[in-house]
mmCIF file of C-alpha atoms in Angstrom:
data_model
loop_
_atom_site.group_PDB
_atom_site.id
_atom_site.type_symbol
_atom_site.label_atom_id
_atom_site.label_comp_id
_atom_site.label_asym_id
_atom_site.label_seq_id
_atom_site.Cartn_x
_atom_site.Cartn_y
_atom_site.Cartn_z
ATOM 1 C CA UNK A 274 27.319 28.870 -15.596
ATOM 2 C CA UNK A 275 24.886 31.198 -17.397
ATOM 3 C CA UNK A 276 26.509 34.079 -16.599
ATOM 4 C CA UNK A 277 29.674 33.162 -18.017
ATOM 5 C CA UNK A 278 27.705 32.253 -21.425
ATOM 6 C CA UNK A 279 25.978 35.414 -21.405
ATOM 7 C CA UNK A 280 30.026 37.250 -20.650
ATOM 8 C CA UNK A 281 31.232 35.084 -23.725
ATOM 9 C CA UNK A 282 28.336 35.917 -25.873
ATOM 10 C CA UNK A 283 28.681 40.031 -25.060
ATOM 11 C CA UNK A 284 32.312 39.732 -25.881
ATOM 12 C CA UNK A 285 31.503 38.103 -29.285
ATOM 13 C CA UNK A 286 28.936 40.458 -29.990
ATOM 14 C CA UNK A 287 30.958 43.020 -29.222
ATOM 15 C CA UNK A 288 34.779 42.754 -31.466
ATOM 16 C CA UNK A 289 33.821 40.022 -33.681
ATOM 17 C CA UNK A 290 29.877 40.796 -35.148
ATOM 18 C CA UNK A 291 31.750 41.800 -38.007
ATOM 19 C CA UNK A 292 33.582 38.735 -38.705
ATOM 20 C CA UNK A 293 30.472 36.868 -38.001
ATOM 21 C CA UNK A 294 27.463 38.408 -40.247
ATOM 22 C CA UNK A 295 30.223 38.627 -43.020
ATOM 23 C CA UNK A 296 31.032 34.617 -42.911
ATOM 24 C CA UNK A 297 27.610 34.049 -42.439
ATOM 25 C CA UNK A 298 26.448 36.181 -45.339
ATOM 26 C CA UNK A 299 29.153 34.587 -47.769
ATOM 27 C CA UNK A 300 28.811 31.039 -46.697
ATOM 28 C CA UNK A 301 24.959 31.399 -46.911
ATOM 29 C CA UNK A 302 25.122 32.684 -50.356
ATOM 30 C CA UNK A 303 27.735 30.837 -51.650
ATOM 31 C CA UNK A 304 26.152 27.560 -50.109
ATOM 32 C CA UNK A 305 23.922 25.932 -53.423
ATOM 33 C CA UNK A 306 26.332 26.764 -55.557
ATOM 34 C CA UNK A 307 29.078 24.833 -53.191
ATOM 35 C CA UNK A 308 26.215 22.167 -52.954
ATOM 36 C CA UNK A 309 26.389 21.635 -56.874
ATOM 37 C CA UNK A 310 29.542 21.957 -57.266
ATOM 38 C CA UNK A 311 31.157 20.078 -54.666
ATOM 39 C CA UNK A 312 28.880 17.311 -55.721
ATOM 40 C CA UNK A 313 30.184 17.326 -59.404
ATOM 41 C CA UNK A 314 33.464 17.309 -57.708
ATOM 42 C CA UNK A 315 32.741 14.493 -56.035
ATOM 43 C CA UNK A 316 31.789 12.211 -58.614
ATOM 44 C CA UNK A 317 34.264 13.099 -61.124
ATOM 45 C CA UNK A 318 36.755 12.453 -58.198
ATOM 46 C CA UNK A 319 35.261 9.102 -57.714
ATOM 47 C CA UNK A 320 37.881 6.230 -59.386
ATOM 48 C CA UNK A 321 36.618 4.204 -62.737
ATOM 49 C CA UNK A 322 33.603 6.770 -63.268
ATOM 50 C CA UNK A 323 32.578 7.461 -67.232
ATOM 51 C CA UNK A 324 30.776 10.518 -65.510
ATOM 52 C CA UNK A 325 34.421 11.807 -64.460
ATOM 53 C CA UNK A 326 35.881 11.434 -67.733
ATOM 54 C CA UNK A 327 33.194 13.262 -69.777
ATOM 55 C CA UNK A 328 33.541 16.045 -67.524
ATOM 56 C CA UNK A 329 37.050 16.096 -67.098
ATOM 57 C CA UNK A 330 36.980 16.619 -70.938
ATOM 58 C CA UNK A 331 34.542 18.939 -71.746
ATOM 59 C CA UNK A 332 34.966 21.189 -68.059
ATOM 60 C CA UNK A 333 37.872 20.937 -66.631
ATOM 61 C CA UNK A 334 37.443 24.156 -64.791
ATOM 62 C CA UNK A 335 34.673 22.972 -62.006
ATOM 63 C CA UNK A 336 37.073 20.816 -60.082
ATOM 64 C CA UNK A 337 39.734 23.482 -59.915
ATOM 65 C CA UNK A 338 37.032 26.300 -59.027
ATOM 66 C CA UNK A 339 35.490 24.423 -56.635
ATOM 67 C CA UNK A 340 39.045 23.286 -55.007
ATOM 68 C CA UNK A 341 40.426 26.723 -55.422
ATOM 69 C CA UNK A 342 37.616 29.280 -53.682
ATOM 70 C CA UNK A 343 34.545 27.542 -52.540
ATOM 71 C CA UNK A 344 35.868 24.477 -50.823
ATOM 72 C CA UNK A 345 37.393 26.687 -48.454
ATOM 73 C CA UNK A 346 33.771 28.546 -47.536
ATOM 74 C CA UNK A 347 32.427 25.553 -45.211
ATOM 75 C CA UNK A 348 30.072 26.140 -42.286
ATOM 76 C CA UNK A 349 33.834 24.867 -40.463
ATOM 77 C CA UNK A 350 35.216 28.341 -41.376
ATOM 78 C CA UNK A 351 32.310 29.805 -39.364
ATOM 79 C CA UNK A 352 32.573 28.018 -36.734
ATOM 80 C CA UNK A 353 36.299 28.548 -36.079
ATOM 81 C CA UNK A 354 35.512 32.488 -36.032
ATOM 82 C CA UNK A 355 32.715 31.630 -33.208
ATOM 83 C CA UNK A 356 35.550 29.483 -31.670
ATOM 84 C CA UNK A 357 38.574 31.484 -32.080
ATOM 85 C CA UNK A 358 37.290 35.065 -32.544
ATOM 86 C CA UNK A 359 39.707 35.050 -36.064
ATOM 87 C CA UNK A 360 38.867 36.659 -39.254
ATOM 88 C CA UNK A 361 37.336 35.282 -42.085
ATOM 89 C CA UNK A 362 40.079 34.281 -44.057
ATOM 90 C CA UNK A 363 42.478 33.096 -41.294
ATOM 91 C CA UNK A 364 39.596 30.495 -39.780
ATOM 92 C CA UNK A 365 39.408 29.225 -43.830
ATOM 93 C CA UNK A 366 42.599 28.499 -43.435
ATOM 94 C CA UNK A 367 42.723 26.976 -39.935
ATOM 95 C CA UNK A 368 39.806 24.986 -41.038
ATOM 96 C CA UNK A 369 41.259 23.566 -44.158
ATOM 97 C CA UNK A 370 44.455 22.214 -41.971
ATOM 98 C CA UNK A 371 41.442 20.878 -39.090
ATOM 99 C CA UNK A 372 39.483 18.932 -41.750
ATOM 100 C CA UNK A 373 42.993 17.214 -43.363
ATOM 101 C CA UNK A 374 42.968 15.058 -40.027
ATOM 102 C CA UNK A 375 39.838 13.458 -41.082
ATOM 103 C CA UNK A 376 39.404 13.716 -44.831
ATOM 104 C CA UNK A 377 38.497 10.498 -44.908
ATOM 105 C CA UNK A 378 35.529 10.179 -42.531
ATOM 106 C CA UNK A 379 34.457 13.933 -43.728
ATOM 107 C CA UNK A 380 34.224 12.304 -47.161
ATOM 108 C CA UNK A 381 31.696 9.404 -46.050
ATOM 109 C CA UNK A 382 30.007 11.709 -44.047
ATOM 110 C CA UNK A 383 29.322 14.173 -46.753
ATOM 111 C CA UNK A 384 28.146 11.420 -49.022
ATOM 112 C CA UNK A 385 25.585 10.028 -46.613
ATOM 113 C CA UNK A 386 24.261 12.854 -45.892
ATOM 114 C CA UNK A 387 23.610 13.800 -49.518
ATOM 115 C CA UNK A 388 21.818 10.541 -49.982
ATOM 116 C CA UNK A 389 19.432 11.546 -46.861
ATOM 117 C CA UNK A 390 19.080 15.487 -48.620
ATOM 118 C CA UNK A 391 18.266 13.953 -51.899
ATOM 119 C CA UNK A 392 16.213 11.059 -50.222
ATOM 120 C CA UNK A 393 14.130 14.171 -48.857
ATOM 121 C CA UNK A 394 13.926 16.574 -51.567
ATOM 122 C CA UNK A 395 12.468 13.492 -53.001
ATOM 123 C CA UNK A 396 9.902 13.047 -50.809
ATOM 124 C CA UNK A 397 9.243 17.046 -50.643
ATOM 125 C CA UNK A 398 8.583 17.436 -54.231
ATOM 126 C CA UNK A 399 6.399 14.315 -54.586
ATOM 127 C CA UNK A 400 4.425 15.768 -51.058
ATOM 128 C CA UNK A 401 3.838 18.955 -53.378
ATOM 129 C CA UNK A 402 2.934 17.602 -56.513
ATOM 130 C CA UNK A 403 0.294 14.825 -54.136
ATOM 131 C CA UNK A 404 -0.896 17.674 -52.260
ATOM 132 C CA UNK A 405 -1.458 20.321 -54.889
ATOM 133 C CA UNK A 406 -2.952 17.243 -57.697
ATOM 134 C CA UNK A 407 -5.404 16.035 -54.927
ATOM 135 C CA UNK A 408 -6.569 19.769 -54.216
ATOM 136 C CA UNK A 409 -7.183 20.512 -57.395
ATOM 137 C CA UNK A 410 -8.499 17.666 -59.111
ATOM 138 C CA UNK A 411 -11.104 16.732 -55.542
ATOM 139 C CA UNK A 412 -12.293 20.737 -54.831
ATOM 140 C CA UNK A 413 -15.119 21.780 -56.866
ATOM 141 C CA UNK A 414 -14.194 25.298 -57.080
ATOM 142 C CA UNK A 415 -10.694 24.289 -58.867
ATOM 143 C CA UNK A 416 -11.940 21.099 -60.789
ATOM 144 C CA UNK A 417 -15.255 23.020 -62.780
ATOM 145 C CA UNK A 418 -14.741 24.388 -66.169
ATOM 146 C CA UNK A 419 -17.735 26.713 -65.760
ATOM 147 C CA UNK A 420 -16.006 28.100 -62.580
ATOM 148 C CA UNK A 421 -14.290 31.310 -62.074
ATOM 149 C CA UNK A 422 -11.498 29.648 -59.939
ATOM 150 C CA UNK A 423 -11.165 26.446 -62.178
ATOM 151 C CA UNK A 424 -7.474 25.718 -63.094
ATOM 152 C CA UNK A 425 -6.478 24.435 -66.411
ATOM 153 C CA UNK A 426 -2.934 22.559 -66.982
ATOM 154 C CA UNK A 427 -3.120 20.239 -63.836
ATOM 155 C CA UNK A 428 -0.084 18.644 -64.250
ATOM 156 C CA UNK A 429 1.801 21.708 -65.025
ATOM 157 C CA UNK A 430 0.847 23.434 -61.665
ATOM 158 C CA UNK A 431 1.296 20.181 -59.779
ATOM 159 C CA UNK A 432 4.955 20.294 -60.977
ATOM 160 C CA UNK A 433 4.950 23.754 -60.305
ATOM 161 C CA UNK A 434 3.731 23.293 -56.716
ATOM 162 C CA UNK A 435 6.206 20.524 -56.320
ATOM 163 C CA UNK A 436 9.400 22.594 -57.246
ATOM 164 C CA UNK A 437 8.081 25.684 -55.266
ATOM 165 C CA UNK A 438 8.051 23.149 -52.045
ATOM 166 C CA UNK A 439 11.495 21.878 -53.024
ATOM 167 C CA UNK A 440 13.006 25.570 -52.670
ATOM 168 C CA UNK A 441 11.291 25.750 -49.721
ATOM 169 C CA UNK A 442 12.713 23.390 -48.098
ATOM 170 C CA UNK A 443 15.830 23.394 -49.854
ATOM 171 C CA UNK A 444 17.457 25.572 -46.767
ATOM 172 C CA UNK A 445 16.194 23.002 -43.971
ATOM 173 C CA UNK A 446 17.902 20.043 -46.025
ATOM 174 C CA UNK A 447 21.542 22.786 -45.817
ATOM 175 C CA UNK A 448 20.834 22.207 -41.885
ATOM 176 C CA UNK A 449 21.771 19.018 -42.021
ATOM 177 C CA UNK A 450 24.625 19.431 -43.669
ATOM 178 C CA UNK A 451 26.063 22.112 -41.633
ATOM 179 C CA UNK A 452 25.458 20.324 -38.179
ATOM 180 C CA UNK A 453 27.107 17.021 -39.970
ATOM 181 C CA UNK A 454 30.213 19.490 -40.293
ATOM 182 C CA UNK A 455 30.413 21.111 -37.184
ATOM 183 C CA UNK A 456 30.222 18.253 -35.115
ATOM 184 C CA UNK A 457 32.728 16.310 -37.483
ATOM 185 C CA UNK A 458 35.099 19.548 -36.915
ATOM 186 C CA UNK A 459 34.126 20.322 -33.727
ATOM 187 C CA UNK A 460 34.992 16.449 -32.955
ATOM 188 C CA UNK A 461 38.247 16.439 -34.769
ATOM 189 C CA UNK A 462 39.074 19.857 -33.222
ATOM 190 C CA UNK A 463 38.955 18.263 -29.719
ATOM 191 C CA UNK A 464 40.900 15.433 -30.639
ATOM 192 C CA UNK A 465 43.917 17.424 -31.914
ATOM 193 C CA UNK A 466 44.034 19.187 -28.833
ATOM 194 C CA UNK A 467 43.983 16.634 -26.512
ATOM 195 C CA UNK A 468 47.064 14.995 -28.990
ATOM 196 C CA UNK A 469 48.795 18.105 -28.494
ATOM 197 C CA UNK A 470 48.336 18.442 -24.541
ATOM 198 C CA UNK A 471 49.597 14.481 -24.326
ATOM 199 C CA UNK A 472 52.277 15.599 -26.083
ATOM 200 C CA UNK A 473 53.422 18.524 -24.217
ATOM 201 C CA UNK A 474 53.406 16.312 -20.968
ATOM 202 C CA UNK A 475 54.976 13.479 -22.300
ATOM 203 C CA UNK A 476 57.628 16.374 -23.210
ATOM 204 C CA UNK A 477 57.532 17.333 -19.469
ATOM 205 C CA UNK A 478 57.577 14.389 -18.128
ATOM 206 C CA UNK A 479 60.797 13.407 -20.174
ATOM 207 C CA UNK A 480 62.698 16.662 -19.574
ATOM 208 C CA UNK A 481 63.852 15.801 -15.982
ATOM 209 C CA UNK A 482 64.540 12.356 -16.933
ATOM 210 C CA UNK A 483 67.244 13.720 -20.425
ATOM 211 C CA UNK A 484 68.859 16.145 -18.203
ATOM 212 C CA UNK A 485 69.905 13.335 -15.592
ATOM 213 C CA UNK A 486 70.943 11.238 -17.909
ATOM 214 C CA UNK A 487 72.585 13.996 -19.582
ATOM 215 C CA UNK A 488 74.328 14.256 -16.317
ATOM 216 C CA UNK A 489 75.630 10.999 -15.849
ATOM 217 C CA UNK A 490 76.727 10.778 -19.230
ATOM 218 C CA UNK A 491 79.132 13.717 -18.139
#
C-alpha cells in the first residue's frame, strides 16, 4: 500500500535524483524548441505538401536536427528513468525502440493534441488582448489624457498583454502534451510486456510437448 510507495519513492530519491533533475532539466529546456521543430518536421513530412518542398530546399538541416538529437528528448525518456531507474541516455534509447510499436497512433495523437494547444493559445491570447482592451479603454484612470496613469498606444499594449498571457500559459499547454505521451508509452509499455510474458509461456507450455515428441521420433 502506502508504505510500499513511500519505500519506492525513498529508493528513487535516493540512487537515481541525479538521473532525474538532469532529464528533467534537459527535456524542460529543450521542450519549445522540440515543439517548433518537431512541428516543422511534421509538416514537411506530410505527403503532397508545397510547405515540405520549400523547406526541404532552402533548410534541409531541421528535419535531420530534429531526427538526430531532439526527437530522442521526449517526456518518454523521463519516464523510463522513473520506471527503470536507467540513465539518461540508455532510457532515450529504450524509449525510441517503445514508441516504434506505435508510431502510428503516437503520430495522430501528437497531431490532435497540437490542434487542442493551438486551439488554446488561441483563445489565451485573444482572453489577453479582451481583457487588457476592455480595462483600458472602460477605467477612467487609464482612458484620460489629462491623467497621470492614462496609457497611450492601446492596441499596442493589448497585443502586448496578449503575448505576455500566451507565455504564460505556454507551459500549461506542454502538460498536455506530456501526459498524451506518457500514457501512450506507458500504454504501449504494458502491452509489450504482456506479448512477451504470452510468449514465454507459450514457450513453456510447448517445451514438454517437443521433447516427447522428440522422444518418439527416436
Amino acid at each position: 500500500g502506502i508504505f510500499r510507495c513511500m519505500e519506492v519513492l525513498g529508493v528513487l530519491l535516493r540512487f537515481h535524483s541525479g538521473s532525474i533533475a538532469l532529464a528533467a532539466i534537459l527535456i524542460g529546456f529543450l521542450r519549445p524548441f522540440r515543439f517548433l521543430m518537431g512541428t516543422l518536421t511534421a509538416v514537411t513530412r506530410m505527403p503532397q505538401n508545397p510547405f515540405s518542398f520549400m523547406q526541404m530546399s532552402c533548410c534541409p538541416c531541421i528535419v535531420d536536427c530534429y531526427a538526430m538529437f531532439l526527437d530522442q528528448f521526449s517526456a518518454n525518456a523521463f519516464v523510463d528513468v522513473v520506471l527503470h531507474g536507467s540513465p539518461l541516455w540508455s532510457a532515450m534509447q529504450n524509449a525510441d525502440v517503445v514508441m516504434e510499436k506505435c508510431q502510428t497512433t503516437a503520430n495522430s495523437l501528437n497531431g490532435t493534441t497540437f490542434i487542442f494547444q493551438v486551439i488554446c493559445l488561441a483563445l489565451t491570447w485573444w482572453f489577453g488582448f479582451v481583457i487588457s482592451y476592455v480595462a483600458i479603454t472602460q477605467i477612467p484612470e487609464y482612458s484620460d489624457p489629462k491623467s497621470m496613469s492614462y496609457v497611450p498606444y492601446t492596441m499596442c499594449w493589448c497585443v502586448v498583454s496578449g503575448c505576455l498571457a500566451l507565455g504564460c500559459s505556454f507551459p500549461h499547454m506542454m502538460v498536455f502534451d506530456t501526459s498524451s505521451d506518457t500514457i501512450l508509452y506507458l500504454q504501449t509499455l504494458r502491452q509489450m510486456r504482456e506479448e512477451e510474458a504470452e510468449r514465454e509461456l507459450r514457450q513453456l507450455a510447448a517445451g514438454p510437448t517437443s521433447s516427447v515428441i522428440s522422444m518418439l521420433q527416436d
